[in-house]
Structures are given as C-alpha cells and as structure tokens.
Amino acid sequence: MSYKAKFKIWRGDDQTGELHDYLIEVNEGEVVLDIIHRLQATHAPDLAVRWNCKAGKCGSCSAEINGRPKLLCMTRMSTFTEDEVITVTPLRAFPVIRDLVTDVSFNYKKAREIPSFTPPPGLGPGEYRMKQVDVERSQEFRKCIECFLCQDTCHVIRDHEENKESFAGPRFLMRIAELEMHPLDSADRVREAQDEHGLGYCNITKCCTEVCPEGIKITDNALIPMKERVADRKYDPIVWLGSKLFKREKA
Amino acid sequence: MTSGVGAPRRARISARTLRTDRWWLPPLLTNLGLLTFVVYAGARSFMGKWYWVEEYGYLTPFYSPCLSESCLPGSSHFGTPLPELPGWIPLGFVALPFLLGFRLTCYYYRKAYYRSVWQSPPACAVAEPHGSYSGETRLPLIVQNAHRYFFYVALVVSVINTYDAALSFTHGVGLGSLVLTTNVILLWGYTLSCHSCRHIAGGRLKHFSKHPVRYRAWTLISKLNVRHMQLAWTTLATLMLTDLYVMLVASGAISDLRFF
Ligand code: SF4
Ligand code: SF4
Ligand code: FES
Ligand code: FES
C-alpha cells in the first residue's frame, strides 16, 4: 500500500533556513531515510543528509523527527498515521552545516579529552586476564554507535551553549564510567569526572537514556554509579572530616 | 533563547520544540501527584490527632516513632525520651525531616521534580525556560550528593515501621494490620531499590569476582532498582492510604474489619 505523506523538512545553512513542505510517496515497510532518499531522487537533488549503513549501526543519520532525536534509518513510516505531517530537522544542539547535516565535532573534541585505557604498569598486551563477571558490566556501554543523539538531547548543552566548554555530555561521561568499571584500568577517573568533565551538571533527568537507539541505560548504569563514586570520594563527610583532622595530602 | 537552541550557527528554528505528542502531560501529572502528597502529608503531620488506635495497636507511619510525652499512651513504642511538645511541632518530627530528605535527594524524585516543578527540562528536546544552568555543581543542589546518608537513616526508620506493623499483630489481626504490613513491605522495596543502596551493596566494586556475596546482592538490588520509580509512586500512595485508614479508624469514622 503506498500513499503520499506530508513532510516538512528543514533546509538551510548556519545562517538562515526554514521548513520546506513536500508531498512524497511512501511504500510499505519504508523508514524515514527511504523517504529522504526518494526526495533527493525526485524533488530535491541537492538535499544534504548524512547516512551510511541504513541499519542503525553507523550512527550517521541522526536527526530530529517531529521534534524527537532519532535515527532516520530506524524510524519506521508505519509509526505515523497517513495524514500526519512529519517534520524532519537537523540536530538542534550542534551547528548546522547544510540541511540535515550538522557539525558534530564537539563530540570528537570531548572524546579526545578523556584519558585512554590505562593498564596497570608492567602488564603487557597479551597478558590481560579478566573474569567474565568483571568485564560484563561495562560491556553494555560498548554497544554505543556514537550517534550522539544523547548528546543532542541533553539539556545541559542543548539549552545552554555556554556549558559545552565544561560538560562532556552523557556519551563521554559513560565512557569514563566504562573505563572506571574496567577491571584492568588503573587510572583514577572519579575526581576528574566531576572536576574536569562536568558530571555535576547532569541532573539525571534521563533524556539521554530515553533517546539512545541502543537502549543503553546511560543514567542508571553509568551516570548515577559515577555520581555515587564521586560521593564516595568527595562528599563523604566522614572522609572529609578525616582529611581535615589529619591534614592528609590529596592522594 | 540565544544561548540554547537559538545559539549562533545552529539550525534557525524558532519553535521551542517541534514535538507533536503531549509532552506536557507527564510533568503535569507529576506536579499533581507531588502536590497531593505534600498537602496531605503536611496536613496530617501537623494535625496532632487520630494517629493511634490503642485497641488494635495501629500507629500511622507519619507519627512513628512517637518519642515525646505528648504522644498518646501506648503509641510510644520506644519510650518518651523527649518532653511535651508545643502543638505546632509534628509528633513525628524526629524521623520526618530525614524521610523528607531521603525522598527529596532520591535520584528518581530528583528527575521527577527537576522535570515537573523546575522544568529543567520539562521533557526531552523541549527547551527549558531558564537562562542559565549549573545543575548539581554548586550549592544548594550539590547537597544532593548526601543522598546516601538519608538512605542510612531511612533504613533505621524502615526497621521501626516494621516493628510498628508487627506490634499490631499482638492485638489480633484486622484489615488495619494488613494495611500496615503491605505498606511496610513496599517501603522496604522502595528503600532497598535505592541507587545508593545498589552502589553500597556492590556497585562500587571493580572486581565482582572477588566478592561473590556482594555481587549477588548487587544483582538482586539491580533487579529491584529498575522498579524504583514505580515503588516511589506506590509508596507515596500506600503511605497516604495507610495513614488515612488509621485516621478513619482512630476517629471512629469507620470500624476496623477484624479477622481474628
Ligand atoms: S541524564 Fe544527565 S546526561 Fe543524561 S540527558 Fe539528562 S542531564 Fe544530560
Ligand atoms: S550512548 Fe546511545 S545515544 Fe549516545 S551516542 Fe551512544 S548509541 Fe547514541
Ligand atoms: S544510516 Fe547508519 S545508523 Fe542510520
Ligand atoms: S531512594 Fe531513590 S535513589 Fe535512593
């Protein structure tokens, strides 16, 4: 069964732009990305869109559909009614390059700021031995496809450009959690999570979790456990009192 | 809106959100739910009567533990170390601030009231109305980091509530004893499913393999933890219903249904 769907697609660049109306054919089993491709083939050959795998695995096709951060290739047309107007815009937390393509380099910069995996000194590659239960927990975070939908939806930076400097965003705070929970990582990441990467900005309102296409429980399994570790270290009055009383050097 | 979605170089879209669903409904319901509880609990805590049914040993959780000489005879299960109180101090004043603090700093309630009361953000991808935002990085919200200490106190209060419920069975069994017991079981569920509890039980460990018992505890609490939101709301409801039942029986408005 095919029908004509009403689309509103944002077109423009980093200075101006607006929503354009299109009436496009939709066939059974299609996803929003198919419609965008049909639009390129018929009405708008110069429409810019980033995509790669069309299987929800490369994380390239992130956009906002009816105001919700989603993957274009994983949003089925069958989730809309036939008379619904479907609005597609680029991610609204990052600078736009053209049409549906945004500049997500903020995320690459944040990724580089996190110190990489640090095995204990003296342990060479090939000598790593870990128990299954110990690595299991952080495996969940490795499902991440780096679509940055969580980064896009997080109000800390979406609604406050000025916080981009001091906040790494859910994706990279989760990366810190992954390393912190790694049985062989020997770096101290807790204090840094709070002081350098802005964990304190997160108010656990769970939008990152809500939009993650991989269903990673970012808030419950990465962010809150990191907050608890920070509380262990920084806000434990007993530890604090002890360090005041005995004037211990910061370890 | 020049700092957020209206910031330079972002896509020029003037709408605060393009969401078409009823995103405003959940924060509204949350506000109504929280308001109902605050009004009810406030009114009952300051009421100072109908909190104890001597005949059947029912004590409402809002007045437990009752530790002052103003408490009705029999309702002070742990003695009366405190003198008589002026009428404006709630008789449950020893535990109430901690229970309030426990819920206020709870990771779930934080999410709930940040979204509903403070609109930060009201819903995902809906711009918040505030010009600046520092989250939980400084006072007053940095205090949220003290959640676990409230959790410790809440554990003690749960034990006390359990004792209160158990004591009612020494007077036989009535609907009231079942109400008290159900409430206590759910309170335990809420308290043990706490994120701090999950962390303390085992979440903080790097090597589960070296601590099999704590790993097991963490696994079990993790299962409860996914229900934390549901338990948070259910216990708000059962606290009110339990108190209401005790109030109705104590005031003589209804009589308790007795089984034994
Ligand atoms: S839970 Fe924290 S990191 Fe995730 S979207 Fe909300 S504020 Fe951002
Ligand atoms: S955590 Fe989820 S939403 Fe965030 S980048 Fe990874 S896959 Fe995307
Ligand atoms: S195209 Fe690869 S995730 Fe959508
Ligand atoms: S009681 Fe909700 S997280 Fe602790």
Coordinates of C-alpha atoms in Angstrom, one line a residue, chain B residues 31-32 44 66 107 116 123 125-126 133 159 183 214 221 232 250:
Chain B
N31 CA 3.2 18.0 39.8
L32 CA -0.3 17.0 40.7
R44 CA -1.8 15.1 58.7
C66 CA 6.5 8.9 68.6
Y107 CA 17.6 10.1 42.2
S116 CA 8.0 19.0 36.6
A123 CA 10.5 16.9 28.6
A125 CA 14.1 18.1 23.5
V126 CA 11.8 20.8 24.9
Y133 CA 22.1 26.3 34.3
V159 CA 13.0 -1.1 60.8
N183 CA 2.8 -0.5 53.4
R214 CA 28.2 -8.6 47.3
I221 CA 19.2 -4.9 44.1
A232 CA 8.5 5.6 44.6
A250 CA -8.9 6.2 65.2

